């Protein structure tokens, strides 16, 4: 009986695991490895099969000004969107956690953008940014600011994307801070206030340090998001003008499914994966630390 | 004595909170305004503006929304069923069995939490196309079915099931599968609800992969349909676009407004790994 159990256990376990393992290898591990290998080959075309070309894709990537442009855009995008949306998220969480009149409505308003598809909200925001008849220009008109092609100008197109991304993400990050805040006993604040500590002082010295573990989790997720979510570009600018608002993943999409240069797209994907891995390493190191705390 | 300065501060804070809430709700409220009024009133906010549902009628006529709804519904359902079955089995293996290679297998699962199929579009397209699944709804859902995130959440839930309950069921002669069915799954119900809500919202809203895989009305989900419909080339005016957009988001939006607490808690749970 015991022997039978010992043999049956592992076999059972692997049988249970098998269906998920097959699909996961096929659509996660294989494409990671396969894409890496494909980046050393040329794109196969009619009559010209794919062949090994060493680092040629990488050297043309380094020589490709669009690659550097989208990488820079993505860095600006991440560095702009992440701090603003995370600070707003903390502010939102603190407000909603306190005794705010109409708390339920406010919380719903903050969170709603999270459950709306990016495509749908981009449709709405497109109209805000439309020159002359768009809402933004109409508001500017009230202050005698001349009409502006917000999405058509290389200086403002990326900024328009960033505003939309902040609006979409802040409410989502809020709920994680809210969960953390709910873990802080309310007596702590009462005691501090009675002792004469100001609200701002209490926030800085007590609340914020307690939010730090959540902060790291949110920062990593925000970083991943800023490289992963490019849906709005399809509606608002298609990466233009002059790639001013294109991001890395959108460029990969264009190269792979617009120019059908899959080898070069695979090379670009390798860069994207390296960035995501760096974010992952940060997360794992943090998880290790958290184990020590518990 | 409570600081008197904080009284004034609190008022500013409340005001800021409300202003922010207004800004956050404004795009949606604006879309509702535009959808229910004729185009002339699109940026003239007067209370006496005539209400109309013509925009919805037009939107429904211009684009095959019924078909898109059906496609999204099928997509979300098969993806969720696939995820539930595959993730339950895998999570059960990780939570309650000892087997050689368990650690490394789990590490390989974790890889997908960071590198999701969303960014592996180039190679996955090749795979789906060699399987002959381009332009099928199954082709959209398949890469997401073995979800690391689902395995992770369910494994956590299964690990919390008390050993005594399992032993009791075993003593009564239940096999491993019936233990899973009668003990683990019922006790993990809140996790299934949370994961289900997150998964449905995710796949209802997903766009990049579906736009790559689909190229006909018969397979396009709502988001892809909406992007064609909202494109400037379609020549549809903004009131009608708003109406179409509202149509597409309304099921999820209404569900959210009705079950707000459940939604927020599910998303919260999904983040606290």
Coordinates of C-alpha atoms in Angstrom, one line a residue:
Chain A
X1 CA 0.0 0.0 0.0
X2 CA 2.7 2.4 1.0
X3 CA 4.9 1.5 -1.9
X4 CA 2.0 1.9 -4.3
X5 CA 1.3 5.4 -2.9
X6 CA 4.9 6.5 -3.4
X7 CA 4.9 5.5 -7.0
X8 CA 1.4 6.8 -7.7
X9 CA 2.1 10.2 -6.2
X10 CA 4.6 11.6 -8.6
X11 CA 2.9 10.0 -11.6
X12 CA -0.4 11.5 -10.6
X13 CA 1.2 14.9 -10.0
X14 CA 2.8 15.0 -13.4
X15 CA -0.4 13.9 -15.1
X16 CA -2.2 16.7 -13.3
X17 CA 0.5 19.1 -14.4
X18 CA 0.8 17.9 -18.0
X19 CA -2.0 19.9 -19.8
X20 CA -1.0 23.2 -18.2
X21 CA 2.7 22.4 -18.7
X22 CA 2.3 21.7 -22.5
X23 CA 0.4 25.0 -23.1
X24 CA 2.7 27.0 -20.9
X25 CA 5.8 25.7 -22.6
X26 CA 4.2 26.3 -26.0
X27 CA 3.2 29.9 -25.4
X28 CA 5.7 31.2 -22.9
X29 CA 9.0 29.3 -22.7
X30 CA 9.2 28.2 -26.3
X31 CA 8.6 31.7 -27.7
X32 CA 11.2 33.2 -25.2
X33 CA 13.9 30.7 -26.4
X34 CA 12.7 30.6 -30.0
X35 CA 12.7 34.3 -30.2
X36 CA 16.2 34.5 -28.9
X37 CA 17.4 32.0 -31.5
X38 CA 15.4 33.8 -34.3
X39 CA 17.3 37.0 -33.5
X40 CA 20.5 35.4 -34.9
X41 CA 18.8 34.5 -38.2
X42 CA 17.6 36.5 -41.1
X43 CA 13.9 36.8 -41.9
X44 CA 13.0 34.1 -44.5
X45 CA 11.3 35.5 -47.6
X46 CA 10.0 34.0 -50.8
X47 CA 12.9 32.2 -52.5
X48 CA 15.3 33.3 -49.8
X49 CA 15.2 31.0 -46.8
X50 CA 16.2 32.2 -43.4
X51 CA 19.9 31.8 -42.6
X52 CA 22.2 32.3 -39.7
X53 CA 23.7 35.8 -39.7
X54 CA 25.2 36.1 -36.2
X55 CA 24.8 39.5 -34.6
X56 CA 23.7 41.3 -37.8
X57 CA 20.2 41.9 -36.4
X58 CA 21.7 43.5 -33.3
X59 CA 24.1 45.7 -35.2
X60 CA 21.3 47.0 -37.4
X61 CA 19.2 47.5 -34.3
X62 CA 22.0 49.7 -32.8
X63 CA 22.1 51.6 -36.1
X64 CA 18.3 52.0 -36.2
X65 CA 17.3 55.5 -35.1
X66 CA 13.7 54.5 -34.6
X67 CA 14.8 51.9 -32.1
X68 CA 16.6 54.5 -30.0
X69 CA 13.6 56.8 -30.4
X70 CA 11.1 54.3 -29.1
X71 CA 13.4 53.3 -26.3
X72 CA 13.8 56.9 -25.2
X73 CA 10.0 57.4 -25.6
X74 CA 9.4 54.4 -23.4
X75 CA 11.8 55.6 -20.8
X76 CA 10.2 59.1 -20.7
X77 CA 6.8 57.5 -20.6
X78 CA 7.7 55.2 -17.7
X79 CA 9.5 57.9 -15.8
X80 CA 6.6 60.3 -16.2
X81 CA 3.7 58.0 -15.7
X82 CA 5.0 55.9 -12.8
X83 CA 5.8 58.6 -10.2
X84 CA 2.7 60.6 -10.9
X85 CA 0.2 57.7 -10.9
X86 CA 1.8 56.1 -7.8
X87 CA 1.7 59.4 -5.9
X88 CA -1.9 60.0 -6.9
X89 CA -2.7 56.4 -6.0
X90 CA -1.4 57.0 -2.5
X91 CA -3.3 60.2 -2.2
X92 CA -6.5 58.5 -3.4
X93 CA -6.0 55.6 -0.9
X94 CA -5.5 58.0 2.0
X95 CA -8.6 59.9 1.1
X96 CA -10.8 56.9 0.6
X97 CA -9.5 55.3 3.8
X98 CA -10.4 58.3 5.9
X99 CA -13.7 59.8 6.9
X100 CA -14.5 61.4 3.6
X101 CA -18.1 62.4 2.8
X102 CA -19.4 60.4 -0.2
X103 CA -16.5 57.9 0.1
X104 CA -18.2 55.2 -1.9
X105 CA -18.8 57.4 -4.9
X106 CA -15.3 58.8 -4.8
X107 CA -13.8 55.3 -4.6
X108 CA -15.9 54.1 -7.5
X109 CA -14.9 57.1 -9.6
X110 CA -11.2 56.4 -8.9
X111 CA -11.5 52.7 -9.7
X112 CA -13.7 52.8 -12.8
X113 CA -11.0 53.5 -15.4
X114 CA -9.4 50.2 -14.4
X115 CA -12.2 48.1 -15.6
X116 CA -12.7 50.0 -18.9
X117 CA -10.9 48.7 -22.0
X118 CA -8.0 50.9 -23.1
X119 CA -9.5 50.9 -26.6
X120 CA -12.8 52.3 -25.3
X121 CA -11.2 55.1 -23.2
X122 CA -8.9 56.0 -26.1
X123 CA -11.9 56.5 -28.3
X124 CA -13.3 59.0 -25.7
X125 CA -10.0 60.7 -25.1
X126 CA -9.4 61.0 -28.8
X127 CA -12.2 63.5 -28.9
X128 CA -10.8 65.5 -26.0
X129 CA -7.6 66.0 -28.0
X130 CA -9.2 66.8 -31.3
X131 CA -8.2 70.3 -32.5
X132 CA -10.8 73.0 -32.4
X133 CA -13.9 71.0 -31.7
X134 CA -12.3 68.8 -29.0
X135 CA -13.0 69.5 -25.3
X136 CA -9.4 70.4 -24.5
X137 CA -9.2 73.1 -27.2
X138 CA -12.6 74.5 -26.2
X139 CA -11.4 74.8 -22.6
X140 CA -8.2 76.5 -23.9
X141 CA -10.4 78.8 -26.0
X142 CA -12.0 80.1 -22.8
X143 CA -8.5 81.3 -21.7
X144 CA -7.6 82.6 -25.2
X145 CA -5.0 79.9 -25.7
X146 CA -4.9 79.2 -29.5
X147 CA -6.0 75.9 -30.9
X148 CA -3.4 73.2 -31.0
X149 CA -3.1 69.8 -32.7
X150 CA -2.3 67.9 -29.5
X151 CA -1.8 64.5 -31.0
X152 CA -0.3 65.8 -34.2
X153 CA 2.6 67.7 -32.6
X154 CA 5.8 65.8 -31.9
X155 CA 6.2 67.9 -28.7
X156 CA 2.8 67.0 -27.1
X157 CA 1.8 63.6 -28.6
X158 CA 3.7 61.5 -26.0
X159 CA 2.5 63.7 -23.2
X160 CA -1.1 63.1 -24.2
X161 CA -0.5 59.3 -24.0
X162 CA 1.0 59.8 -20.5
X163 CA -2.0 61.7 -19.2
X164 CA -4.2 59.0 -20.4
X165 CA -2.0 56.3 -18.8
X166 CA -2.0 58.1 -15.4
X167 CA -5.7 58.4 -15.5
X168 CA -6.1 54.7 -16.3
X169 CA -3.6 53.3 -13.8
X170 CA -3.9 55.4 -10.6
X171 CA -7.1 53.9 -9.4
X172 CA -5.8 50.4 -9.9
X173 CA -2.7 51.1 -7.8
X174 CA -4.9 52.8 -5.2
X175 CA -6.5 49.5 -4.2
X176 CA -3.2 48.0 -3.2
X177 CA -2.3 51.0 -1.0
X178 CA -5.8 50.9 0.4
X179 CA -5.3 47.3 1.4
X180 CA -2.1 48.2 3.2
X181 CA -3.7 51.2 4.9
X182 CA -6.5 49.1 6.2
X183 CA -3.8 47.0 7.9
X184 CA -2.7 50.0 10.0
X185 CA -4.6 50.2 13.3
X186 CA -6.6 53.4 13.5
X187 CA -5.7 53.8 17.1
X188 CA -2.2 54.6 15.9
X189 CA -3.3 57.8 14.2
X190 CA -5.6 58.8 17.0
X191 CA -2.9 58.4 19.5
X192 CA -0.5 60.4 17.3
X193 CA -3.0 63.2 16.8
X194 CA -3.7 63.4 20.5
X195 CA 0.1 63.6 21.2
X196 CA 0.0 66.7 18.9
X197 CA 1.5 65.2 15.8
X198 CA 0.3 66.9 12.6
X199 CA -1.5 64.9 10.0
X200 CA 1.3 65.5 7.5
X201 CA 4.0 64.5 10.0
X202 CA 2.1 61.3 10.9
X203 CA 1.8 60.5 7.2
X204 CA 5.5 61.0 6.5
X205 CA 6.8 59.3 9.6
X206 CA 4.3 56.4 10.1
X207 CA 2.0 55.8 7.1
X208 CA 4.6 56.1 4.3
X209 CA 7.2 53.7 5.8
X210 CA 4.4 51.2 6.4
X211 CA 3.4 51.5 2.8
X212 CA 6.9 50.7 1.5
X213 CA 6.5 47.0 0.8
X214 CA 3.3 47.8 -1.2
X215 CA 5.2 50.6 -2.9
X216 CA 7.8 48.2 -4.3
X217 CA 5.1 45.8 -5.6
X218 CA 3.2 48.6 -7.3
X219 CA 6.4 50.1 -8.8
X220 CA 7.4 46.8 -10.4
X221 CA 3.9 46.3 -11.8
X222 CA 3.8 49.9 -13.0
X223 CA 7.1 49.4 -14.8
X224 CA 5.8 46.2 -16.5
X225 CA 2.6 48.0 -17.4
X226 CA 4.4 50.8 -19.1
X227 CA 6.1 48.4 -21.4
X228 CA 3.2 46.0 -21.9
X229 CA 0.2 48.2 -22.6
X230 CA 0.2 50.0 -25.9
X231 CA -3.5 49.7 -27.0
X232 CA -4.1 53.4 -26.8
X233 CA -1.4 54.1 -29.4
X234 CA -3.5 52.3 -32.0
X235 CA -6.4 54.7 -31.6
X236 CA -4.7 58.0 -30.7
X237 CA -1.6 58.4 -32.9
X238 CA -0.4 55.1 -34.4
X239 CA 3.0 56.0 -33.0
X240 CA 3.2 59.3 -34.9
X241 CA 4.0 61.9 -35.8
X242 CA 7.5 60.7 -36.7
X243 CA 7.4 58.0 -34.1
X244 CA 7.2 60.7 -31.4
X245 CA 4.6 58.7 -29.5
X246 CA 5.6 55.1 -30.3
X247 CA 6.6 52.7 -27.6
X248 CA 8.8 49.6 -27.8
X249 CA 6.0 47.0 -28.0
X250 CA 4.2 49.0 -30.6
X251 CA 7.3 49.2 -32.7
X252 CA 7.7 45.5 -32.4
X253 CA 4.1 45.1 -33.6
X254 CA 4.8 47.4 -36.6
X255 CA 8.0 45.6 -37.5
X256 CA 6.4 42.1 -37.2
X257 CA 3.0 42.7 -38.6
X258 CA 3.5 45.8 -40.8
X259 CA 6.8 45.1 -42.4
X260 CA 6.8 41.3 -41.7
X261 CA 10.4 41.4 -40.6
X262 CA 10.0 38.8 -37.9
X263 CA 13.7 38.3 -37.3
X264 CA 14.2 42.0 -36.5
X265 CA 11.0 42.0 -34.4
X266 CA 12.4 39.0 -32.4
X267 CA 15.6 41.0 -31.8
X268 CA 13.6 43.9 -30.4
X269 CA 11.6 41.5 -28.3
X270 CA 14.8 40.3 -26.7
X271 CA 15.5 43.8 -25.6
X272 CA 12.0 44.1 -24.2
X273 CA 12.4 40.8 -22.3
X274 CA 15.7 41.9 -20.8
X275 CA 13.9 45.0 -19.4
X276 CA 11.1 42.9 -18.0
X277 CA 13.6 40.5 -16.4
X278 CA 15.3 43.4 -14.7
X279 CA 12.0 44.3 -13.2
X280 CA 11.4 40.7 -12.2
X281 CA 14.8 40.4 -10.5
X282 CA 13.9 43.5 -8.4
X283 CA 10.6 41.8 -7.5
X284 CA 12.2 38.5 -6.5
X285 CA 14.8 40.2 -4.3
X286 CA 12.0 42.0 -2.6
X287 CA 10.0 38.8 -2.1
X288 CA 13.1 37.2 -0.4
X289 CA 13.3 40.2 2.0
X290 CA 9.7 39.9 2.8
X291 CA 10.1 36.3 3.8
X292 CA 12.6 37.4 6.4
X293 CA 10.1 39.9 7.9
X294 CA 7.5 37.3 8.5
Chain B
X1 CA -6.0 68.2 22.1
X2 CA -6.3 67.6 18.4
X3 CA -4.3 70.0 16.3
X4 CA -6.5 72.9 15.1
X5 CA -4.5 73.4 11.9
X6 CA -5.6 69.9 10.8
X7 CA -9.2 71.1 10.6
X8 CA -8.4 73.4 7.8
X9 CA -6.1 70.9 6.1
X10 CA -8.9 68.4 6.2
X11 CA -11.2 70.6 4.2
X12 CA -8.6 71.1 1.5
X13 CA -8.1 67.4 1.4
X14 CA -11.8 66.7 1.0
X15 CA -12.0 69.3 -1.8
X16 CA -9.0 67.8 -3.6
X17 CA -10.4 64.3 -3.2
X18 CA -13.7 65.4 -4.8
X19 CA -12.0 67.4 -7.6
X20 CA -9.9 64.3 -8.4
X21 CA -12.9 62.1 -8.4
X22 CA -14.7 64.5 -10.8
X23 CA -11.7 64.5 -13.1
X24 CA -11.6 60.7 -13.0
X25 CA -15.3 60.3 -13.7
X26 CA -15.4 63.1 -16.3
X27 CA -14.4 61.1 -19.5
X28 CA -17.1 58.5 -18.8
X29 CA -19.7 61.1 -17.9
X30 CA -18.8 63.0 -21.0
X31 CA -19.2 60.0 -23.2
X32 CA -22.6 59.4 -21.6
X33 CA -23.6 63.0 -22.4
X34 CA -22.4 62.8 -26.0
X35 CA -24.1 59.4 -26.5
X36 CA -27.5 60.6 -25.4
X37 CA -27.6 64.0 -27.2
X38 CA -27.6 65.0 -30.8
X39 CA -24.2 66.0 -32.3
X40 CA -25.0 69.7 -32.0
X41 CA -24.9 69.5 -28.3
X42 CA -21.7 67.7 -28.1
X43 CA -19.9 70.5 -26.3
X44 CA -22.8 72.7 -25.3
X45 CA -23.8 71.6 -21.9
X46 CA -27.3 72.9 -21.4
X47 CA -29.9 71.0 -19.3
X48 CA -32.6 71.5 -21.9
X49 CA -30.7 69.7 -24.6
X50 CA -33.0 67.1 -26.2
X51 CA -32.3 63.5 -25.2
X52 CA -32.0 60.9 -27.9
X53 CA -31.2 57.2 -28.4
X54 CA -30.6 57.6 -32.2
X55 CA -26.8 57.4 -31.6
X56 CA -27.2 54.0 -30.2
X57 CA -29.4 52.9 -33.0
X58 CA -26.9 54.2 -35.5
X59 CA -24.0 52.6 -33.8
X60 CA -25.8 49.3 -33.8
X61 CA -26.5 49.7 -37.5
X62 CA -23.0 50.8 -38.6
X63 CA -21.1 48.0 -36.9
X64 CA -22.0 44.3 -36.2
X65 CA -22.1 44.8 -32.5
X66 CA -24.3 41.8 -31.9
X67 CA -21.6 39.6 -33.5
X68 CA -18.8 41.3 -31.6
X69 CA -20.7 40.8 -28.3
X70 CA -21.2 37.2 -29.1
X71 CA -17.5 36.7 -30.0
X72 CA -16.3 38.4 -26.8
X73 CA -18.7 36.3 -24.8
X74 CA -17.4 33.1 -26.4
X75 CA -13.8 34.2 -26.0
X76 CA -14.2 35.1 -22.3
X77 CA -16.1 31.9 -21.6
X78 CA -13.7 29.4 -23.2
X79 CA -10.7 31.2 -21.8
X80 CA -12.1 31.1 -18.3
X81 CA -13.2 27.5 -18.5
X82 CA -9.8 26.5 -19.9
X83 CA -8.0 28.4 -17.2
X84 CA -10.2 27.0 -14.4
X85 CA -9.6 23.4 -15.5
X86 CA -5.8 23.6 -16.3
X87 CA -4.9 25.9 -13.3
X88 CA -6.9 23.8 -10.9
X89 CA -5.1 20.6 -11.9
X90 CA -1.7 22.2 -11.8
X91 CA -2.3 24.0 -8.6
X92 CA -3.5 20.8 -7.0
X93 CA -0.3 19.1 -8.1
X94 CA 1.8 21.8 -6.6
X95 CA -0.1 22.2 -3.4
X96 CA -0.6 18.5 -2.3
X97 CA 1.9 16.3 -4.1
X98 CA 5.6 15.7 -3.7
X99 CA 7.3 14.8 -7.0
X100 CA 10.8 15.1 -8.6
X101 CA 11.3 18.4 -10.4
X102 CA 8.6 20.2 -8.4
X103 CA 10.8 23.2 -7.5
X104 CA 12.1 23.7 -11.0
X105 CA 8.6 23.3 -12.5
X106 CA 7.3 25.9 -10.1
X107 CA 10.1 28.3 -11.0
X108 CA 9.2 27.8 -14.7
X109 CA 5.6 28.7 -13.9
X110 CA 6.8 31.9 -12.1
X111 CA 8.5 33.0 -15.3
X112 CA 5.1 33.7 -16.9
X113 CA 4.1 36.0 -14.1
X114 CA 6.7 38.4 -15.3
X115 CA 6.8 37.6 -19.1
X116 CA 3.2 37.3 -20.2
X117 CA 2.2 36.0 -23.6
X118 CA 1.1 39.6 -24.3
X119 CA 4.7 40.6 -25.2
X120 CA 5.6 37.4 -27.0
X121 CA 3.4 38.3 -30.0
X122 CA 6.0 37.5 -32.8
X123 CA 6.7 33.9 -31.9
X124 CA 3.2 33.1 -30.7
X125 CA 1.8 34.2 -34.0
X126 CA 4.0 31.7 -35.7
X127 CA 2.9 29.0 -33.4
X128 CA -0.8 29.8 -33.7
X129 CA -0.5 30.0 -37.5
X130 CA 1.3 26.6 -37.7
X131 CA -1.6 25.2 -35.6
X132 CA -4.0 26.6 -38.2
X133 CA -5.7 28.7 -35.6
X134 CA -5.3 32.2 -37.0
X135 CA -8.6 34.0 -37.2
X136 CA -10.3 31.7 -34.7
X137 CA -11.6 32.5 -31.2
X138 CA -9.7 29.6 -29.8
X139 CA -6.5 31.1 -31.2
X140 CA -7.1 34.2 -29.2
X141 CA -7.7 32.4 -25.9
X142 CA -5.3 29.5 -26.1
X143 CA -2.0 31.2 -25.1
X144 CA -3.7 32.5 -21.9
X145 CA -5.2 29.2 -20.7
X146 CA -2.2 27.9 -18.8
X147 CA -2.1 31.0 -16.6
X148 CA 0.7 31.2 -14.1
X149 CA -1.2 33.7 -12.1
X150 CA -4.2 31.4 -11.8
X151 CA -2.0 28.5 -10.7
X152 CA -0.3 30.7 -8.2
X153 CA -3.6 32.0 -6.7
X154 CA -5.2 28.5 -6.5
X155 CA -2.1 26.9 -5.1
X156 CA -2.2 29.5 -2.2
X157 CA -5.9 28.7 -1.6
X158 CA -5.4 24.9 -1.7
X159 CA -2.5 25.1 0.7
X160 CA -4.8 26.6 3.3
X161 CA -7.1 23.7 3.2
X162 CA -6.8 21.9 6.6
X163 CA -5.0 18.5 6.3
X164 CA -7.6 17.0 8.7
X165 CA -10.4 17.5 6.2
X166 CA -8.4 15.8 3.5
X167 CA -7.5 12.9 5.8
X168 CA -11.2 12.5 6.8
X169 CA -12.3 12.3 3.2
X170 CA -9.5 9.8 2.5
X171 CA -10.6 7.6 5.4
X172 CA -14.1 7.6 3.9
X173 CA -12.5 6.1 0.8
X174 CA -12.4 9.1 -1.5
X175 CA -9.8 9.0 -4.2
X176 CA -7.5 11.9 -5.0
X177 CA -9.8 13.3 -7.7
X178 CA -12.8 13.2 -5.5
X179 CA -10.9 14.9 -2.7
X180 CA -10.1 17.6 -5.1
X181 CA -13.7 17.9 -6.2
X182 CA -15.4 17.6 -2.8
X183 CA -12.9 19.3 -0.5
X184 CA -10.5 21.6 -2.2
X185 CA -12.6 23.2 -4.9
X186 CA -15.6 24.1 -2.6
X187 CA -13.2 25.6 0.0
X188 CA -11.4 27.7 -2.7
X189 CA -14.6 29.2 -4.0
X190 CA -13.7 32.8 -3.1
X191 CA -10.4 32.5 -5.0
X192 CA -12.3 31.2 -8.0
X193 CA -14.6 34.2 -7.9
X194 CA -11.7 36.6 -7.5
X195 CA -9.7 35.0 -10.3
X196 CA -12.7 34.8 -12.5
X197 CA -13.6 38.5 -12.2
X198 CA -10.0 39.5 -12.9
X199 CA -9.7 37.1 -15.9
X200 CA -13.1 38.1 -17.4
X201 CA -12.2 41.8 -17.1
X202 CA -8.8 41.2 -18.6
X203 CA -10.0 39.3 -21.6
X204 CA -13.0 41.5 -22.2
X205 CA -10.6 44.4 -22.5
X206 CA -7.6 42.8 -24.2
X207 CA -6.7 44.2 -27.6
X208 CA -3.2 43.7 -28.9
X209 CA -3.2 39.9 -29.3
X210 CA -6.8 39.7 -30.7
X211 CA -6.1 42.4 -33.3
X212 CA -3.1 40.4 -34.5
X213 CA -4.9 37.0 -34.6
X214 CA -8.3 38.0 -36.0
X215 CA -9.2 39.4 -39.5
X216 CA -12.9 38.8 -39.9
X217 CA -16.1 39.9 -38.3
X218 CA -16.9 36.3 -37.3
X219 CA -14.0 36.2 -34.8
X220 CA -13.3 39.9 -33.8
X221 CA -14.0 40.6 -30.2
X222 CA -15.6 43.9 -29.1
X223 CA -12.3 45.8 -28.5
X224 CA -11.1 45.1 -32.0
X225 CA -14.5 45.9 -33.5
X226 CA -14.5 49.1 -31.5
X227 CA -11.1 50.1 -32.8
X228 CA -12.3 49.8 -36.4
X229 CA -15.5 51.6 -35.7
X230 CA -13.8 54.4 -33.9
X231 CA -11.1 55.0 -36.5
X232 CA -11.3 58.4 -38.3
X233 CA -11.5 56.5 -41.6
X234 CA -14.9 55.1 -40.6
X235 CA -16.4 58.5 -40.9
X236 CA -18.7 58.0 -37.9
X237 CA -19.3 61.1 -35.8
X238 CA -18.3 61.3 -32.2
X239 CA -21.8 61.0 -30.7
X240 CA -22.2 57.6 -32.5
X241 CA -18.7 56.5 -31.4
X242 CA -19.6 57.4 -27.8
X243 CA -22.7 55.4 -28.1
X244 CA -20.8 52.4 -29.5
X245 CA -18.2 52.7 -26.9
X246 CA -20.8 52.7 -24.1
X247 CA -22.4 49.7 -25.6
X248 CA -19.2 47.8 -25.5
X249 CA -18.3 48.7 -22.0
X250 CA -21.7 48.6 -20.4
X251 CA -21.9 44.9 -19.3
X252 CA -18.7 45.1 -17.4
X253 CA -19.4 48.6 -16.1
X254 CA -22.9 47.7 -14.9
X255 CA -21.5 44.5 -13.2
X256 CA -18.8 46.6 -11.6
X257 CA -21.3 49.2 -10.3
X258 CA -23.5 46.5 -8.9
X259 CA -20.8 44.4 -7.3
X260 CA -18.3 47.1 -6.5
X261 CA -17.0 45.6 -3.3
X262 CA -16.5 42.2 -4.9
X263 CA -14.6 43.7 -7.9
X264 CA -12.3 45.8 -5.8
X265 CA -11.6 42.9 -3.4
X266 CA -10.9 40.6 -6.3
X267 CA -8.4 42.9 -7.9
X268 CA -6.9 43.5 -4.5
X269 CA -6.5 39.8 -3.8
X270 CA -5.0 39.3 -7.2
X271 CA -2.2 41.7 -6.4
X272 CA -1.4 40.4 -2.9
X273 CA 0.5 37.3 -3.9

